[in-house]
Amino acid sequence: MKLKFTLIIFLKSTIFCTNILAQSFNKEIQQASIDSFIQNKMNRAGIVGIGASIIIDKKLVWTSGYGYADKEAKVPFTPSTIMNIASISKTFTGICIMKAVEEGKVSLDEDINNYLPFKVMNPNCPSEKITLRHLATHTSGLIDRYPFYTDSTYYYGGRKPEPLDEFLKNYFVEGGKHYSKDNFLNAKPGTKRDYSNIGAGLAGYIIELKTGKSLHEYAKKNIFKPLKMQNSGWALNEVDIAKHSKLYEKKGDSIVQIQLYEGTTYPDGGVRTSVQELSKFFISILNNGKYKKTSILKKETVEEMLRFQYTENNKPDNVKLNKINQGIFWATKLGTTRIGHNGSDPGVRTFMLSDLKKEFAIIVFFNTSLDEESEEVFFGIYEELYKYAKDLKAKQTTSR
């Protein structure tokens, strides 16, 4: 009897250990598979460096880096590598707006001219008020003029950008050196969607005016410091350049380095951070404003910020609700199945997206620009990471 009992215990232990070893082996195979997929895509496309993280059920479960932050010096790209994140920065501006709303300093639906020291008026509909909500949902009628925006707002090699307040006054006020009727849509606020970087710059400037702090200071107080994002900032002089990735562009068969730069309209794309630290930020928003024991926004504030602002009764004429929607500077992607934001700037492509249930969230940094025909490479890597996240969740569930 004792021998039989001992044999049963032995067999159960063997099966248990075999299952553990099998799960570990499968996990290693999965890891090798995702690594191989990403490295293969990088090599084919000419991407120099990638950093990525996976968040499952509001917890960071995986991070990795691939390739180089500095190709020439063979410095690896890691989850701690700092990089400018382009338009993902708008989500930081969105949080600054909502924090100022919490503090009673601004209202989403107040006429912005009640906040500004100069008057912003669309010459096509001069009596119509423009609000922060319009700016934050890209429906203000204030637009980027191309190629002026890309030619005139990026400053390379240590050159200092035109001050934001001067630029905005010159752009929106008749008689200013950047003024043109082409800076405005021929449409009333709220009736047309037109993605506007300069509109985001104006929203950030209003927060600076009404809080009495630069956006850099306000974000540091309300986002970076509470979340212990010590290696994040809104300008090159706020981060450790030694930890900052070099930026690259694929030109034909060559990969060329791009000088680091700063932008005049920094609220639209100036934040510099790492995959590791951005993961804290994203988790806090997915978790109703809370990261561990730290809250940066109230639950109801986050809900309003992420709420789809376009509805059947209140949407721009050129929007189809099954294709796109919008929070307060938080965007939808992939047919409104994801929320977060992406970013694109010279030498930069970034993703920070979650499914709507907030089960799976992916962050990816690329330090290399590709031509438009190769854009699917970025999305392909993002999608593979999303599949990998689902596999990890399934394995977690099975092992319980």
Short mmCIF file of C-alpha atoms in Angstrom, two decimals:
data_model
loop_
_atom_site.label_atom_id
_atom_site.label_comp_id
_atom_site.label_asym_id
_atom_site.label_seq_id
_atom_site.Cartn_x
_atom_site.Cartn_y
_atom_site.Cartn_z
CA MET A 1 0.00 0.00 0.00
CA LYS A 2 2.81 2.38 0.99
CA LEU A 3 4.66 1.51 -2.22
CA LYS A 4 1.54 2.24 -4.30
CA PHE A 5 1.01 5.60 -2.57
CA THR A 6 4.67 6.55 -3.12
CA LEU A 7 4.38 5.58 -6.79
CA ILE A 8 1.28 7.80 -7.25
CA ILE A 9 3.05 10.76 -5.65
CA PHE A 10 6.08 10.14 -7.85
CA LEU A 11 3.98 10.00 -11.02
CA LYS A 12 2.06 13.18 -10.12
CA SER A 13 5.30 15.00 -9.38
CA THR A 14 6.78 13.83 -12.66
CA ILE A 15 3.72 15.01 -14.62
CA PHE A 16 3.77 18.37 -12.80
CA CYS A 17 7.48 18.89 -13.50
CA THR A 18 7.01 17.83 -17.12
CA ASN A 19 4.20 20.38 -17.53
CA ILE A 20 6.35 23.13 -16.01
CA LEU A 21 9.26 22.23 -18.27
CA ALA A 22 6.96 22.10 -21.31
CA GLN A 23 5.49 25.51 -20.51
CA SER A 24 8.98 26.94 -20.02
CA PHE A 25 10.14 25.34 -23.29
CA ASN A 26 7.11 26.68 -25.18
CA LYS A 27 7.73 30.15 -23.76
CA GLU A 28 11.34 30.01 -24.92
CA ILE A 29 10.18 28.94 -28.39
CA GLN A 30 7.67 31.82 -28.48
CA GLN A 31 10.36 34.28 -27.38
CA ALA A 32 12.77 32.99 -30.00
CA SER A 33 10.00 33.20 -32.61
CA ILE A 34 9.12 36.86 -31.88
CA ASP A 35 12.82 37.77 -31.72
CA SER A 36 13.47 36.07 -35.04
CA PHE A 37 10.43 37.74 -36.67
CA ILE A 38 11.43 41.24 -35.55
CA GLN A 39 15.11 40.85 -36.42
CA ASN A 40 14.23 39.49 -39.85
CA LYS A 41 11.88 42.42 -40.54
CA MET A 42 14.50 44.90 -39.29
CA ASN A 43 17.23 43.49 -41.49
CA ARG A 44 15.05 43.45 -44.60
CA ALA A 45 13.67 46.97 -44.08
CA GLY A 46 16.87 48.60 -42.82
CA ILE A 47 15.54 49.57 -39.38
CA VAL A 48 18.44 50.35 -37.06
CA GLY A 49 16.85 50.05 -33.61
CA ILE A 50 13.60 48.98 -31.94
CA GLY A 51 12.33 49.00 -28.36
CA ALA A 52 9.04 47.38 -27.35
CA SER A 53 6.88 46.46 -24.39
CA ILE A 54 3.74 44.41 -23.79
CA ILE A 55 1.19 45.28 -21.12
CA ILE A 56 -1.41 42.65 -20.20
CA ASP A 57 -4.28 43.46 -17.85
CA LYS A 58 -2.56 46.74 -16.94
CA LYS A 59 0.71 45.05 -15.94
CA LEU A 60 4.04 45.22 -17.74
CA VAL A 61 4.86 41.60 -18.67
CA TRP A 62 7.51 41.88 -21.39
CA THR A 63 10.06 44.33 -22.73
CA SER A 64 12.86 43.97 -25.23
CA GLY A 65 15.23 45.90 -27.45
CA TYR A 66 16.66 45.08 -30.86
CA GLY A 67 19.41 46.52 -33.00
CA TYR A 68 21.19 49.75 -32.14
CA ALA A 69 20.56 53.11 -30.54
CA ASP A 70 23.88 54.14 -32.11
CA LYS A 71 24.80 52.06 -35.12
CA GLU A 72 28.32 53.40 -35.52
CA ALA A 73 29.29 52.91 -31.86
CA LYS A 74 27.35 49.60 -31.62
CA VAL A 75 25.30 50.85 -28.65
CA PRO A 76 22.30 48.51 -28.28
CA PHE A 77 18.74 49.80 -28.32
CA THR A 78 17.16 48.79 -25.01
CA PRO A 79 13.81 49.45 -23.26
CA SER A 80 15.68 52.21 -21.34
CA THR A 81 16.86 54.01 -24.49
CA ILE A 82 15.45 57.55 -24.68
CA MET A 83 13.86 58.82 -27.89
CA ASN A 84 11.48 61.53 -29.01
CA ILE A 85 8.05 59.93 -29.38
CA ALA A 86 6.50 62.29 -31.96
CA SER A 87 2.70 62.59 -31.79
CA ILE A 88 2.30 60.25 -28.82
CA SER A 89 3.29 63.51 -27.06
CA LYS A 90 -0.25 64.75 -27.73
CA THR A 91 -1.53 62.30 -25.12
CA PHE A 92 0.67 64.08 -22.55
CA THR A 93 -0.82 67.39 -23.69
CA GLY A 94 -4.25 65.78 -23.30
CA ILE A 95 -3.47 64.83 -19.70
CA CYS A 96 -2.18 68.34 -18.97
CA ILE A 97 -5.45 69.75 -20.33
CA MET A 98 -7.54 67.40 -18.21
CA LYS A 99 -5.45 68.14 -15.11
CA ALA A 100 -6.06 71.85 -15.66
CA VAL A 101 -9.79 71.06 -16.03
CA GLU A 102 -9.67 69.21 -12.68
CA GLU A 103 -8.01 72.24 -11.11
CA GLY A 104 -10.68 74.57 -12.50
CA LYS A 105 -8.19 76.51 -14.59
CA VAL A 106 -9.80 75.78 -17.98
CA SER A 107 -13.00 74.39 -19.46
CA LEU A 108 -13.11 72.18 -22.53
CA ASP A 109 -16.02 74.19 -23.93
CA GLU A 110 -14.96 77.78 -23.23
CA ASP A 111 -14.09 80.11 -26.12
CA ILE A 112 -10.28 79.96 -26.39
CA ASN A 113 -10.19 83.72 -26.98
CA ASN A 114 -11.13 84.13 -23.33
CA TYR A 115 -7.75 82.57 -22.51
CA LEU A 116 -5.49 84.09 -25.18
CA PRO A 117 -3.64 87.45 -25.26
CA PHE A 118 -4.37 87.68 -29.01
CA LYS A 119 -7.51 86.78 -30.93
CA VAL A 120 -7.72 83.61 -33.01
CA MET A 121 -10.47 83.88 -35.59
CA ASN A 122 -11.25 81.78 -38.64
CA PRO A 123 -11.81 84.35 -41.42
CA ASN A 124 -14.28 81.95 -43.05
CA CYS A 125 -16.58 81.99 -39.98
CA PRO A 126 -15.41 84.86 -37.77
CA SER A 127 -18.29 84.77 -35.29
CA GLU A 128 -17.92 81.07 -34.41
CA LYS A 129 -16.17 80.21 -31.15
CA ILE A 130 -13.34 77.68 -31.02
CA THR A 131 -12.86 75.59 -27.87
CA LEU A 132 -10.20 73.35 -26.32
CA ARG A 133 -12.48 70.41 -27.13
CA HIS A 134 -12.35 71.41 -30.80
CA LEU A 135 -8.54 71.64 -30.67
CA ALA A 136 -8.22 68.30 -28.85
CA THR A 137 -10.50 66.48 -31.33
CA HIS A 138 -8.98 68.06 -34.46
CA THR A 139 -12.23 69.82 -35.39
CA SER A 140 -11.25 73.45 -34.72
CA GLY A 141 -10.85 74.47 -38.37
CA LEU A 142 -7.27 75.59 -37.55
CA ILE A 143 -4.96 73.52 -39.71
CA ASP A 144 -1.34 72.82 -40.62
CA ARG A 145 -0.23 74.48 -43.84
CA TYR A 146 2.10 72.31 -45.90
CA PRO A 147 4.93 72.38 -46.75
CA PHE A 148 5.28 75.34 -44.34
CA TYR A 149 4.75 73.20 -41.21
CA THR A 150 7.50 70.68 -41.95
CA ASP A 151 9.84 73.27 -43.46
CA SER A 152 9.54 75.89 -40.71
CA THR A 153 8.88 74.26 -37.34
CA TYR A 154 11.74 71.71 -37.05
CA TYR A 155 15.10 72.99 -35.80
CA TYR A 156 18.16 70.74 -36.21
CA GLY A 157 21.66 70.66 -34.77
CA GLY A 158 21.07 72.68 -31.63
CA ARG A 159 19.30 75.61 -33.30
CA LYS A 160 16.68 77.10 -30.99
CA PRO A 161 13.06 77.05 -32.22
CA GLU A 162 10.96 80.18 -32.62
CA PRO A 163 9.15 80.77 -29.29
CA LEU A 164 5.74 79.10 -29.31
CA ASP A 165 3.75 82.22 -28.39
CA GLU A 166 5.37 84.31 -31.14
CA PHE A 167 4.88 81.56 -33.71
CA LEU A 168 1.18 81.13 -32.90
CA LYS A 169 0.47 84.85 -33.03
CA ASN A 170 2.31 85.12 -36.35
CA TYR A 171 0.40 82.12 -37.72
CA PHE A 172 -3.15 82.91 -36.63
CA VAL A 173 -3.34 86.72 -36.47
CA GLU A 174 -3.76 88.66 -39.69
CA GLY A 175 -0.61 90.61 -40.47
CA GLY A 176 1.67 88.01 -38.87
CA LYS A 177 4.63 86.78 -40.90
CA HIS A 178 3.22 83.22 -41.03
CA TYR A 179 -0.41 84.23 -41.58
CA SER A 180 -2.37 82.87 -44.52
CA LYS A 181 -6.02 82.12 -45.17
CA ASP A 182 -4.76 78.62 -45.94
CA ASN A 183 -4.18 78.22 -42.18
CA PHE A 184 -7.94 77.78 -41.80
CA LEU A 185 -10.58 75.40 -43.13
CA ASN A 186 -13.63 76.82 -44.83
CA ALA A 187 -15.82 75.16 -42.22
CA LYS A 188 -17.36 75.94 -38.85
CA PRO A 189 -15.66 74.46 -35.75
CA GLY A 190 -16.91 70.94 -35.08
CA THR A 191 -18.08 70.27 -38.63
CA LYS A 192 -14.87 68.93 -40.24
CA ARG A 193 -12.01 66.84 -38.91
CA ASP A 194 -8.52 67.87 -40.03
CA TYR A 195 -5.56 66.59 -38.00
CA SER A 196 -3.75 69.66 -36.68
CA ASN A 197 -0.31 69.72 -35.07
CA ILE A 198 -0.38 73.50 -34.79
CA GLY A 199 -3.80 73.23 -33.14
CA ALA A 200 -2.17 70.97 -30.53
CA GLY A 201 0.53 73.59 -30.09
CA LEU A 202 -2.15 76.19 -29.42
CA ALA A 203 -3.86 73.92 -26.86
CA GLY A 204 -0.57 73.43 -25.02
CA TYR A 205 0.08 77.17 -25.04
CA ILE A 206 -3.33 77.82 -23.45
CA ILE A 207 -2.44 75.40 -20.63
CA GLU A 208 0.80 77.30 -20.08
CA LEU A 209 -1.09 80.59 -19.86
CA LYS A 210 -3.77 79.35 -17.49
CA THR A 211 -1.52 77.32 -15.16
CA GLY A 212 1.28 79.89 -15.07
CA LYS A 213 3.81 77.14 -15.83
CA SER A 214 5.54 75.99 -18.98
CA LEU A 215 4.20 72.70 -20.31
CA HIS A 216 7.59 71.21 -19.38
CA GLU A 217 7.13 72.24 -15.72
CA TYR A 218 3.45 71.33 -15.55
CA ALA A 219 4.08 67.85 -17.01
CA LYS A 220 7.03 67.31 -14.70
CA LYS A 221 4.91 68.16 -11.65
CA ASN A 222 1.81 66.19 -12.65
CA ILE A 223 3.15 63.32 -14.78
CA PHE A 224 6.91 62.71 -14.81
CA LYS A 225 7.63 63.18 -11.10
CA PRO A 226 4.64 61.23 -9.68
CA LEU A 227 5.29 58.32 -12.06
CA LYS A 228 9.05 58.43 -11.39
CA MET A 229 9.79 59.02 -15.08
CA GLN A 230 13.25 60.40 -14.27
CA ASN A 231 14.55 59.96 -17.80
CA SER A 232 11.69 61.76 -19.55
CA GLY A 233 11.24 65.38 -20.56
CA TRP A 234 9.93 67.78 -23.16
CA ALA A 235 13.27 69.05 -24.47
CA LEU A 236 16.76 67.78 -25.22
CA ASN A 237 18.22 69.64 -22.25
CA GLU A 238 15.85 67.78 -19.89
CA VAL A 239 17.17 64.29 -20.69
CA ASP A 240 20.53 62.52 -20.67
CA ILE A 241 21.76 62.81 -24.26
CA ALA A 242 24.12 59.89 -23.68
CA LYS A 243 21.04 57.67 -23.30
CA HIS A 244 19.24 59.20 -26.31
CA SER A 245 19.00 57.17 -29.49
CA LYS A 246 20.53 58.44 -32.69
CA LEU A 247 17.93 58.86 -35.46
CA TYR A 248 18.15 57.41 -38.96
CA GLU A 249 16.49 57.51 -42.36
CA LYS A 250 16.49 54.86 -45.07
CA LYS A 251 17.33 56.47 -48.41
CA GLY A 252 17.43 53.98 -51.25
CA ASP A 253 19.91 51.31 -50.17
CA SER A 254 21.60 53.62 -47.66
CA ILE A 255 20.84 54.39 -44.03
CA VAL A 256 21.77 57.94 -43.06
CA GLN A 257 21.87 59.53 -39.64
CA ILE A 258 19.62 62.54 -38.93
CA GLN A 259 20.66 65.30 -36.55
CA LEU A 260 18.61 65.52 -33.36
CA TYR A 261 16.04 68.31 -33.50
CA GLU A 262 13.43 70.23 -31.55
CA GLY A 263 10.14 71.74 -32.67
CA THR A 264 8.44 75.09 -32.33
CA THR A 265 5.07 73.44 -31.65
CA TYR A 266 6.46 71.08 -29.00
CA PRO A 267 3.05 70.24 -27.42
CA ASP A 268 2.34 68.26 -30.60
CA GLY A 269 5.43 66.01 -30.54
CA GLY A 270 8.25 67.07 -28.23
CA VAL A 271 8.21 64.49 -25.43
CA ARG A 272 11.32 62.31 -25.02
CA THR A 273 11.11 59.14 -22.99
CA SER A 274 11.89 55.41 -23.04
CA VAL A 275 9.75 52.33 -23.64
CA GLN A 276 10.23 51.44 -19.97
CA GLU A 277 8.98 54.80 -18.69
CA LEU A 278 6.23 55.25 -21.27
CA SER A 279 4.86 51.90 -20.09
CA LYS A 280 4.26 53.41 -16.62
CA PHE A 281 2.44 56.32 -18.22
CA PHE A 282 0.25 54.07 -20.38
CA ILE A 283 -0.59 51.74 -17.50
CA SER A 284 -1.72 54.71 -15.41
CA ILE A 285 -4.22 55.78 -18.07
CA LEU A 286 -5.45 52.25 -18.76
CA ASN A 287 -5.94 51.92 -14.99
CA ASN A 288 -8.17 55.00 -14.59
CA GLY A 289 -5.30 57.38 -13.80
CA LYS A 290 -3.51 55.17 -11.29
CA TYR A 291 -0.09 53.50 -11.44
CA LYS A 292 0.48 51.32 -8.39
CA LYS A 293 -0.32 53.68 -5.48
CA THR A 294 0.06 56.90 -7.48
CA SER A 295 -2.85 58.73 -9.14
CA ILE A 296 -2.26 61.39 -11.78
CA LEU A 297 -5.92 61.97 -12.71
CA LYS A 298 -9.32 61.15 -11.24
CA LYS A 299 -11.16 58.16 -12.69
CA GLU A 300 -13.98 60.31 -14.09
CA THR A 301 -11.44 62.63 -15.71
CA VAL A 302 -9.75 59.74 -17.50
CA GLU A 303 -13.12 58.40 -18.62
CA GLU A 304 -13.98 61.75 -20.23
CA MET A 305 -10.53 61.99 -21.83
CA LEU A 306 -10.82 58.53 -23.42
CA ARG A 307 -14.52 58.79 -24.24
CA PHE A 308 -15.28 58.70 -27.96
CA GLN A 309 -16.14 62.33 -28.59
CA TYR A 310 -17.76 61.75 -31.98
CA THR A 311 -21.31 60.40 -31.85
CA GLU A 312 -24.10 59.97 -34.42
CA ASN A 313 -25.60 63.25 -33.26
CA ASN A 314 -22.31 65.11 -32.90
CA LYS A 315 -19.62 64.28 -35.40
CA PRO A 316 -17.69 65.97 -38.18
CA ASP A 317 -19.25 65.61 -41.63
CA ASN A 318 -16.17 63.84 -43.02
CA VAL A 319 -15.99 61.16 -40.29
CA LYS A 320 -17.35 57.61 -40.44
CA LEU A 321 -17.74 56.32 -36.90
CA ASN A 322 -16.70 52.76 -37.82
CA LYS A 323 -13.43 54.12 -39.22
CA ILE A 324 -12.23 56.72 -36.73
CA ASN A 325 -13.06 58.39 -33.44
CA GLN A 326 -11.27 60.60 -30.99
CA GLY A 327 -10.74 61.24 -27.28
CA ILE A 328 -9.13 64.38 -25.85
CA PHE A 329 -5.92 64.09 -27.88
CA TRP A 330 -6.25 60.29 -27.56
CA ALA A 331 -6.82 58.66 -30.93
CA THR A 332 -8.36 55.49 -32.31
CA LYS A 333 -6.59 53.25 -34.80
CA LEU A 334 -7.32 50.16 -36.89
CA GLY A 335 -10.99 50.94 -37.43
CA THR A 336 -11.64 52.13 -33.85
CA THR A 337 -10.48 48.79 -32.39
CA ARG A 338 -7.50 50.38 -30.61
CA ILE A 339 -7.02 53.53 -28.54
CA GLY A 340 -3.83 55.41 -27.72
CA HIS A 341 -1.70 57.21 -30.28
CA ASN A 342 0.98 56.67 -32.89
CA GLY A 343 3.77 59.03 -33.86
CA SER A 344 5.81 59.87 -36.93
CA ASP A 345 8.67 62.35 -37.29
CA PRO A 346 12.04 62.37 -39.06
CA GLY A 347 13.86 59.27 -37.83
CA VAL A 348 10.97 58.31 -35.57
CA ARG A 349 8.01 55.91 -35.74
CA THR A 350 6.17 55.06 -32.53
CA PHE A 351 3.10 53.09 -31.41
CA MET A 352 1.24 53.17 -28.08
CA LEU A 353 -2.04 51.31 -28.53
CA SER A 354 -4.45 49.24 -26.44
CA ASP A 355 -7.55 47.26 -27.31
CA LEU A 356 -10.76 48.88 -26.08
CA LYS A 357 -11.13 46.40 -23.20
CA LYS A 358 -7.63 47.40 -22.00
CA GLU A 359 -6.47 43.78 -21.89
CA PHE A 360 -3.58 44.09 -24.35
CA ALA A 361 -1.39 47.14 -24.86
CA ILE A 362 1.69 47.46 -27.05
CA ILE A 363 4.39 50.13 -27.14
CA VAL A 364 6.96 50.13 -29.97
CA PHE A 365 9.73 52.60 -30.81
CA PHE A 366 11.55 52.62 -34.17
CA ASN A 367 14.53 54.98 -34.62
CA THR A 368 14.46 54.82 -38.43
CA SER A 369 12.25 56.48 -41.04
CA LEU A 370 11.20 54.42 -44.04
CA ASP A 371 9.48 55.49 -47.24
CA GLU A 372 5.68 55.34 -47.45
CA GLU A 373 5.77 52.10 -49.42
CA SER A 374 7.49 50.40 -46.45
CA GLU A 375 5.07 51.72 -43.83
CA GLU A 376 3.43 48.30 -43.51
CA VAL A 377 6.67 46.98 -41.94
CA PHE A 378 5.99 49.06 -38.81
CA PHE A 379 2.39 47.88 -38.59
CA GLY A 380 3.45 44.29 -39.27
CA ILE A 381 5.80 44.31 -36.28
CA TYR A 382 3.13 45.96 -34.12
CA GLU A 383 0.56 43.32 -35.14
CA GLU A 384 2.98 40.46 -34.45
CA LEU A 385 3.64 41.86 -30.97
CA TYR A 386 -0.13 42.07 -30.42
CA LYS A 387 -0.48 38.38 -31.37
CA TYR A 388 2.42 37.55 -29.07
CA ALA A 389 0.64 39.38 -26.21
CA LYS A 390 -2.47 37.25 -26.76
CA ASP A 391 -0.34 34.10 -26.71
CA LEU A 392 1.30 35.20 -23.46
CA LYS A 393 -2.13 35.84 -21.91
CA ALA A 394 -3.35 32.41 -23.03
CA LYS A 395 -0.27 30.75 -21.49
CA GLN A 396 -0.82 32.67 -18.24
CA THR A 397 -4.41 31.43 -18.11
CA THR A 398 -3.42 27.82 -18.88
CA SER A 399 -0.70 27.74 -16.21
CA ARG A 400 -3.06 28.80 -13.41
#
